[in-house]
């Protein structure tokens, strides 16, 4: 009886896992021929993307489903990364996003280029390639992406109130979430030196413009007070707990719960006033 129960539990666990594994509907893909699905966990990710694994692991990687699709005499590949949270998936998407031809094509957070489609939805980051780079290949690529996205939960990462209140949704298409050393180096290298050897942090960073001039605004969250104080001191700020400081073109706004708000450049006066009032 005990052996029977053990076998039953194993079978049920396998069934539950299989139910969570997305599948493609061949009927939704133009010219579909075949699909092969592979799956990799933490240790196996190294063999699949080699040196690139570190970045995903830093953000919080759980597993990846790889779909090798043959359609219309071309080979397509869809990488579906399951991350630890919606924020982690958005973070990977935000630093991969580059020179989008269009955005918001299939879901809120996505980016379409001639050879690639990427998106973040729920705790998943999706990348689909178009080997042809033409309109026909794009049709198949989007069909693959659309079919997978339709099967994913729709919750989104919680964007800090600062950005939702002060900026339009169209402005937030370039909002980045960087996590740790590799995150800042790959996602916003401009501020790499600010963080030094700190590794336990996340920073929501937006590059914007006012009167044609660029400026940057961020909310930075540290895991503990010691890292927060180290960041303050190593960048030349005095560290007065209830004040706003300005140095070398940066303005630092102190917040509780190991948070800091930071701007660089000529940010609009209204934004700075709201930050000084402590609205966020």
mmCIF file of C-alpha atoms in Angstrom:
data_model
loop_
_atom_site.group_PDB
_atom_site.id
_atom_site.type_symbol
_atom_site.label_atom_id
_atom_site.label_comp_id
_atom_site.label_asym_id
_atom_site.label_seq_id
_atom_site.Cartn_x
_atom_site.Cartn_y
_atom_site.Cartn_z
ATOM 1 C CA UNK A 1 0.000 0.000 0.000
ATOM 2 C CA UNK A 2 2.807 2.430 0.900
ATOM 3 C CA UNK A 3 4.530 1.653 -2.403
ATOM 4 C CA UNK A 4 1.261 2.231 -4.271
ATOM 5 C CA UNK A 5 0.829 5.638 -2.591
ATOM 6 C CA UNK A 6 4.395 6.612 -3.447
ATOM 7 C CA UNK A 7 3.924 5.686 -7.101
ATOM 8 C CA UNK A 8 0.623 7.561 -7.175
ATOM 9 C CA UNK A 9 2.231 10.711 -5.756
ATOM 10 C CA UNK A 10 4.982 10.551 -8.349
ATOM 11 C CA UNK A 11 2.438 10.149 -11.150
ATOM 12 C CA UNK A 12 0.327 13.028 -9.852
ATOM 13 C CA UNK A 13 3.385 15.274 -9.551
ATOM 14 C CA UNK A 14 4.343 14.419 -13.116
ATOM 15 C CA UNK A 15 0.832 15.170 -14.322
ATOM 16 C CA UNK A 16 0.757 18.522 -12.504
ATOM 17 C CA UNK A 17 4.087 19.462 -14.048
ATOM 18 C CA UNK A 18 2.969 18.426 -17.519
ATOM 19 C CA UNK A 19 -0.126 20.577 -17.153
ATOM 20 C CA UNK A 20 2.103 23.573 -16.486
ATOM 21 C CA UNK A 21 4.206 22.957 -19.594
ATOM 22 C CA UNK A 22 2.878 25.115 -22.458
ATOM 23 C CA UNK A 23 2.117 23.447 -25.766
ATOM 24 C CA UNK A 24 1.802 24.765 -29.298
ATOM 25 C CA UNK A 25 -1.301 24.312 -31.439
ATOM 26 C CA UNK A 26 -0.048 23.308 -34.921
ATOM 27 C CA UNK A 27 -3.258 24.592 -36.495
ATOM 28 C CA UNK A 28 -2.369 28.155 -35.436
ATOM 29 C CA UNK A 29 1.013 28.180 -37.200
ATOM 30 C CA UNK A 30 1.128 28.822 -40.993
ATOM 31 C CA UNK A 31 3.025 26.103 -42.870
ATOM 32 C CA UNK A 32 3.579 24.050 -39.713
ATOM 33 C CA UNK A 33 5.650 20.880 -40.174
ATOM 34 C CA UNK A 34 6.928 19.782 -36.768
ATOM 35 C CA UNK A 35 7.917 20.899 -33.275
ATOM 36 C CA UNK A 36 10.398 19.541 -30.768
ATOM 37 C CA UNK A 37 10.165 20.703 -27.157
ATOM 38 C CA UNK A 38 13.134 20.706 -24.773
ATOM 39 C CA UNK A 39 13.340 21.766 -21.155
ATOM 40 C CA UNK A 40 16.258 22.887 -19.001
ATOM 41 C CA UNK A 41 16.594 23.662 -15.297
ATOM 42 C CA UNK A 42 19.187 25.673 -13.368
ATOM 43 C CA UNK A 43 22.221 23.469 -13.914
ATOM 44 C CA UNK A 44 21.310 22.636 -17.512
ATOM 45 C CA UNK A 45 20.945 26.298 -18.481
ATOM 46 C CA UNK A 46 24.747 26.557 -18.640
ATOM 47 C CA UNK A 47 24.861 23.996 -21.421
ATOM 48 C CA UNK A 48 22.121 25.738 -23.365
ATOM 49 C CA UNK A 49 23.210 29.392 -23.313
ATOM 50 C CA UNK A 50 26.725 29.033 -21.878
ATOM 51 C CA UNK A 51 27.977 32.329 -20.372
ATOM 52 C CA UNK A 52 24.576 34.005 -20.642
ATOM 53 C CA UNK A 53 23.184 31.817 -17.862
ATOM 54 C CA UNK A 54 24.618 34.014 -15.108
ATOM 55 C CA UNK A 55 22.345 36.931 -15.961
ATOM 56 C CA UNK A 56 19.152 34.852 -15.841
ATOM 57 C CA UNK A 57 20.212 33.172 -12.608
ATOM 58 C CA UNK A 58 20.870 36.571 -11.030
ATOM 59 C CA UNK A 59 17.333 37.702 -11.824
ATOM 60 C CA UNK A 60 15.786 34.462 -10.580
ATOM 61 C CA UNK A 61 15.589 31.744 -13.232
ATOM 62 C CA UNK A 62 13.494 28.612 -12.665
ATOM 63 C CA UNK A 63 13.309 26.745 -15.987
ATOM 64 C CA UNK A 64 13.209 27.214 -19.736
ATOM 65 C CA UNK A 65 11.066 25.537 -22.395
ATOM 66 C CA UNK A 66 12.631 25.551 -25.859
ATOM 67 C CA UNK A 67 10.387 25.056 -28.895
ATOM 68 C CA UNK A 68 12.170 24.096 -32.135
ATOM 69 C CA UNK A 69 9.537 24.677 -34.805
ATOM 70 C CA UNK A 70 9.796 23.831 -38.479
ATOM 71 C CA UNK A 71 7.337 25.728 -40.673
ATOM 72 C CA UNK A 72 7.355 26.747 -44.348
ATOM 73 C CA UNK A 73 10.857 25.277 -44.846
ATOM 74 C CA UNK A 74 12.341 27.429 -42.095
ATOM 75 C CA UNK A 75 13.506 26.614 -38.562
ATOM 76 C CA UNK A 76 12.114 28.825 -35.811
ATOM 77 C CA UNK A 77 13.054 28.791 -32.150
ATOM 78 C CA UNK A 78 11.031 30.009 -29.176
ATOM 79 C CA UNK A 79 12.666 30.296 -25.750
ATOM 80 C CA UNK A 80 10.164 30.540 -22.911
ATOM 81 C CA UNK A 81 11.902 31.407 -19.637
ATOM 82 C CA UNK A 82 9.996 30.811 -16.419
ATOM 83 C CA UNK A 83 11.338 33.238 -13.801
ATOM 84 C CA UNK A 84 10.728 33.476 -10.048
ATOM 85 C CA UNK A 85 8.287 36.397 -10.393
ATOM 86 C CA UNK A 86 6.622 38.784 -12.820
ATOM 87 C CA UNK A 87 9.205 41.417 -11.835
ATOM 88 C CA UNK A 88 12.081 39.075 -12.690
ATOM 89 C CA UNK A 89 10.559 38.309 -16.110
ATOM 90 C CA UNK A 90 9.985 42.005 -16.768
ATOM 91 C CA UNK A 91 13.563 42.763 -15.710
ATOM 92 C CA UNK A 92 15.059 40.362 -18.249
ATOM 93 C CA UNK A 93 12.731 41.717 -20.933
ATOM 94 C CA UNK A 94 13.573 45.336 -20.081
ATOM 95 C CA UNK A 95 17.313 44.914 -20.595
ATOM 96 C CA UNK A 96 16.868 42.781 -23.738
ATOM 97 C CA UNK A 97 14.570 45.359 -25.346
ATOM 98 C CA UNK A 98 16.450 47.236 -28.080
ATOM 99 C CA UNK A 99 15.463 49.156 -31.218
ATOM 100 C CA UNK A 100 11.905 47.903 -31.406
ATOM 101 C CA UNK A 101 10.098 48.464 -34.669
ATOM 102 C CA UNK A 102 6.801 48.263 -32.806
ATOM 103 C CA UNK A 103 5.674 47.614 -29.234
ATOM 104 C CA UNK A 104 2.402 46.348 -27.779
ATOM 105 C CA UNK A 105 1.864 44.028 -30.754
ATOM 106 C CA UNK A 106 0.564 40.965 -28.893
ATOM 107 C CA UNK A 107 0.760 41.941 -25.230
ATOM 108 C CA UNK A 108 1.497 44.996 -23.093
ATOM 109 C CA UNK A 109 5.243 44.423 -22.699
ATOM 110 C CA UNK A 110 6.639 43.304 -26.037
ATOM 111 C CA UNK A 111 9.099 44.345 -28.730
ATOM 112 C CA UNK A 112 9.093 43.412 -32.415
ATOM 113 C CA UNK A 113 12.134 43.615 -34.700
ATOM 114 C CA UNK A 114 12.574 42.022 -38.151
ATOM 115 C CA UNK A 115 14.419 39.013 -36.723
ATOM 116 C CA UNK A 116 13.038 38.686 -33.196
ATOM 117 C CA UNK A 117 9.984 39.082 -31.010
ATOM 118 C CA UNK A 118 10.355 39.328 -27.224
ATOM 119 C CA UNK A 119 7.756 39.751 -24.495
ATOM 120 C CA UNK A 120 7.163 39.578 -20.756
ATOM 121 C CA UNK A 121 3.890 38.211 -19.463
ATOM 122 C CA UNK A 122 3.332 37.028 -15.922
ATOM 123 C CA UNK A 123 6.492 35.309 -14.675
ATOM 124 C CA UNK A 124 7.533 34.382 -18.224
ATOM 125 C CA UNK A 125 9.997 35.977 -20.634
ATOM 126 C CA UNK A 126 9.557 34.886 -24.267
ATOM 127 C CA UNK A 127 11.946 35.211 -27.190
ATOM 128 C CA UNK A 128 11.028 33.971 -30.687
ATOM 129 C CA UNK A 129 13.346 34.188 -33.696
ATOM 130 C CA UNK A 130 12.500 34.874 -37.336
ATOM 131 C CA UNK A 131 15.316 33.299 -39.387
ATOM 132 C CA UNK A 132 14.125 34.889 -42.643
ATOM 133 C CA UNK A 133 13.696 38.430 -41.375
ATOM 134 C CA UNK A 134 10.910 38.989 -43.887
ATOM 135 C CA UNK A 135 7.142 39.479 -43.727
ATOM 136 C CA UNK A 136 6.299 35.800 -44.236
ATOM 137 C CA UNK A 137 8.695 34.772 -41.481
ATOM 138 C CA UNK A 138 7.280 37.461 -39.216
ATOM 139 C CA UNK A 139 3.779 36.045 -39.685
ATOM 140 C CA UNK A 140 4.943 32.617 -38.480
ATOM 141 C CA UNK A 141 7.028 34.097 -35.656
ATOM 142 C CA UNK A 142 4.052 36.072 -34.341
ATOM 143 C CA UNK A 143 1.779 33.041 -34.673
ATOM 144 C CA UNK A 144 4.153 31.012 -32.497
ATOM 145 C CA UNK A 145 4.456 33.834 -29.966
ATOM 146 C CA UNK A 146 0.712 34.492 -29.906
ATOM 147 C CA UNK A 147 -0.134 30.854 -29.317
ATOM 148 C CA UNK A 148 2.295 30.597 -26.379
ATOM 149 C CA UNK A 149 1.293 33.940 -24.844
ATOM 150 C CA UNK A 150 -2.380 32.974 -24.911
ATOM 151 C CA UNK A 151 -1.579 30.109 -22.531
ATOM 152 C CA UNK A 152 0.267 32.214 -19.953
ATOM 153 C CA UNK A 153 -1.156 33.990 -16.874
ATOM 154 C CA UNK A 154 -1.532 37.717 -17.338
ATOM 155 C CA UNK A 155 -0.413 39.362 -14.096
ATOM 156 C CA UNK A 156 2.167 42.130 -14.549
ATOM 157 C CA UNK A 157 5.134 43.340 -12.527
ATOM 158 C CA UNK A 158 4.234 46.018 -9.972
ATOM 159 C CA UNK A 159 5.824 49.249 -11.219
ATOM 160 C CA UNK A 160 6.754 51.757 -8.470
ATOM 161 C CA UNK A 161 4.172 54.498 -7.874
ATOM 162 C CA UNK A 162 6.669 57.194 -8.888
ATOM 163 C CA UNK A 163 6.644 56.083 -12.525
ATOM 164 C CA UNK A 164 2.920 55.431 -12.771
ATOM 165 C CA UNK A 165 2.098 58.880 -11.373
ATOM 166 C CA UNK A 166 4.681 61.044 -13.120
ATOM 167 C CA UNK A 167 4.869 59.479 -16.596
ATOM 168 C CA UNK A 168 2.581 58.373 -19.400
ATOM 169 C CA UNK A 169 2.369 54.702 -20.302
ATOM 170 C CA UNK A 170 4.152 55.408 -23.595
ATOM 171 C CA UNK A 171 7.086 56.898 -21.655
ATOM 172 C CA UNK A 172 7.436 53.715 -19.627
ATOM 173 C CA UNK A 173 8.255 51.497 -22.599
ATOM 174 C CA UNK A 174 11.931 52.102 -21.840
ATOM 175 C CA UNK A 175 11.629 51.561 -18.074
ATOM 176 C CA UNK A 176 14.320 49.124 -16.955
ATOM 177 C CA UNK A 177 14.532 46.905 -13.917
ATOM 178 C CA UNK A 178 18.154 46.004 -13.170
ATOM 179 C CA UNK A 179 19.097 43.519 -10.486
ATOM 180 C CA UNK A 180 22.613 43.044 -9.130
ATOM 181 C CA UNK A 181 25.989 43.467 -10.796
ATOM 182 C CA UNK A 182 25.204 41.744 -14.084
ATOM 183 C CA UNK A 183 21.888 43.528 -14.295
ATOM 184 C CA UNK A 184 23.447 46.983 -14.074
ATOM 185 C CA UNK A 185 26.300 46.048 -16.430
ATOM 186 C CA UNK A 186 23.941 44.679 -19.075
ATOM 187 C CA UNK A 187 20.991 46.980 -18.539
ATOM 188 C CA UNK A 188 22.327 50.402 -17.548
ATOM 189 C CA UNK A 189 26.105 50.462 -17.678
ATOM 190 C CA UNK A 190 26.049 54.268 -17.384
ATOM 191 C CA UNK A 191 25.528 53.841 -13.631
ATOM 192 C CA UNK A 192 27.778 50.829 -13.132
ATOM 193 C CA UNK A 193 30.358 52.799 -11.133
ATOM 194 C CA UNK A 194 27.689 54.109 -8.738
ATOM 195 C CA UNK A 195 27.090 50.617 -7.369
ATOM 196 C CA UNK A 196 30.717 49.530 -7.048
ATOM 197 C CA UNK A 197 30.827 45.986 -5.678
ATOM 198 C CA UNK A 198 27.259 46.042 -4.346
ATOM 199 C CA UNK A 199 25.231 43.088 -5.617
ATOM 200 C CA UNK A 200 22.049 42.888 -3.490
ATOM 201 C CA UNK A 201 19.840 45.580 -4.989
ATOM 202 C CA UNK A 202 17.246 46.270 -7.643
ATOM 203 C CA UNK A 203 16.800 49.531 -9.477
ATOM 204 C CA UNK A 204 13.926 50.726 -11.640
ATOM 205 C CA UNK A 205 15.527 53.217 -14.046
ATOM 206 C CA UNK A 206 13.915 55.412 -16.683
ATOM 207 C CA UNK A 207 15.700 57.502 -19.304
ATOM 208 C CA UNK A 208 13.496 60.450 -20.276
ATOM 209 C CA UNK A 209 13.700 63.898 -21.871
ATOM 210 C CA UNK A 210 12.577 67.387 -20.845
ATOM 211 C CA UNK A 211 12.794 70.229 -23.381
ATOM 212 C CA UNK A 212 14.852 67.943 -25.582
ATOM 213 C CA UNK A 213 17.446 67.256 -22.891
ATOM 214 C CA UNK A 214 17.952 63.764 -21.431
ATOM 215 C CA UNK A 215 17.635 62.996 -17.737
ATOM 216 C CA UNK A 216 17.360 59.857 -15.642
ATOM 217 C CA UNK A 217 15.219 58.913 -12.674
ATOM 218 C CA UNK A 218 15.351 55.771 -10.534
ATOM 219 C CA UNK A 219 13.949 54.036 -7.506
ATOM 220 C CA UNK A 220 16.616 51.858 -5.886
ATOM 221 C CA UNK A 221 15.831 49.174 -3.323
ATOM 222 C CA UNK A 222 18.482 47.502 -1.187
ATOM 223 C CA UNK A 223 18.199 44.230 0.706
ATOM 224 C CA UNK A 224 19.480 45.807 3.918
ATOM 225 C CA UNK A 225 20.417 49.127 5.481
ATOM 226 C CA UNK A 226 24.145 48.425 5.352
ATOM 227 C CA UNK A 227 24.153 48.243 1.537
ATOM 228 C CA UNK A 228 22.024 51.373 1.343
ATOM 229 C CA UNK A 229 24.486 53.295 3.516
ATOM 230 C CA UNK A 230 27.448 51.968 1.532
ATOM 231 C CA UNK A 231 25.893 53.235 -1.694
ATOM 232 C CA UNK A 232 25.339 56.660 -0.117
ATOM 233 C CA UNK A 233 28.851 56.990 1.268
ATOM 234 C CA UNK A 234 30.785 55.672 -1.723
ATOM 235 C CA UNK A 235 29.057 58.220 -3.987
ATOM 236 C CA UNK A 236 29.948 61.195 -1.795
ATOM 237 C CA UNK A 237 26.580 61.883 -0.182
ATOM 238 C CA UNK A 238 26.456 62.862 3.465
ATOM 239 C CA UNK A 239 23.682 60.429 4.308
ATOM 240 C CA UNK A 240 21.306 62.703 6.219
ATOM 241 C CA UNK A 241 18.277 60.491 6.712
ATOM 242 C CA UNK A 242 15.510 63.023 6.041
ATOM 243 C CA UNK A 243 17.126 65.281 3.461
ATOM 244 C CA UNK A 244 17.660 65.688 -0.242
ATOM 245 C CA UNK A 245 21.209 65.967 -1.508
ATOM 246 C CA UNK A 246 22.767 67.072 -4.779
ATOM 247 C CA UNK A 247 26.265 66.227 -5.990
ATOM 248 C CA UNK A 248 27.901 65.947 -9.439
ATOM 249 C CA UNK A 249 24.604 66.310 -11.290
ATOM 250 C CA UNK A 250 22.810 63.725 -9.131
ATOM 251 C CA UNK A 251 19.987 64.378 -6.703
ATOM 252 C CA UNK A 252 19.369 61.830 -3.971
ATOM 253 C CA UNK A 253 16.070 61.589 -2.130
ATOM 254 C CA UNK A 254 16.011 59.554 1.060
ATOM 255 C CA UNK A 255 13.178 57.140 1.760
ATOM 256 C CA UNK A 256 12.520 54.501 4.378
ATOM 257 C CA UNK A 257 12.567 50.722 3.985
ATOM 258 C CA UNK A 258 16.039 50.725 2.395
ATOM 259 C CA UNK A 259 14.862 52.786 -0.589
ATOM 260 C CA UNK A 260 16.464 55.704 -2.386
ATOM 261 C CA UNK A 261 15.214 57.852 -5.262
ATOM 262 C CA UNK A 262 17.843 59.222 -7.614
ATOM 263 C CA UNK A 263 17.854 61.614 -10.555
ATOM 264 C CA UNK A 264 20.622 62.644 -12.922
ATOM 265 C CA UNK A 265 20.539 65.572 -15.304
ATOM 266 C CA UNK A 266 17.971 68.323 -15.850
ATOM 267 C CA UNK A 267 14.829 66.644 -14.504
ATOM 268 C CA UNK A 268 11.651 68.769 -14.707
ATOM 269 C CA UNK A 269 11.093 71.128 -11.782
ATOM 270 C CA UNK A 270 7.654 69.657 -11.058
ATOM 271 C CA UNK A 271 9.109 66.166 -10.759
ATOM 272 C CA UNK A 272 11.848 67.357 -8.409
ATOM 273 C CA UNK A 273 9.315 69.255 -6.295
ATOM 274 C CA UNK A 274 7.150 66.142 -5.941
ATOM 275 C CA UNK A 275 10.180 64.065 -4.988
ATOM 276 C CA UNK A 276 11.236 66.644 -2.380
ATOM 277 C CA UNK A 277 7.710 66.592 -0.937
ATOM 278 C CA UNK A 278 8.076 62.862 -0.390
ATOM 279 C CA UNK A 279 5.051 61.901 -2.482
ATOM 280 C CA UNK A 280 6.540 58.522 -3.424
#
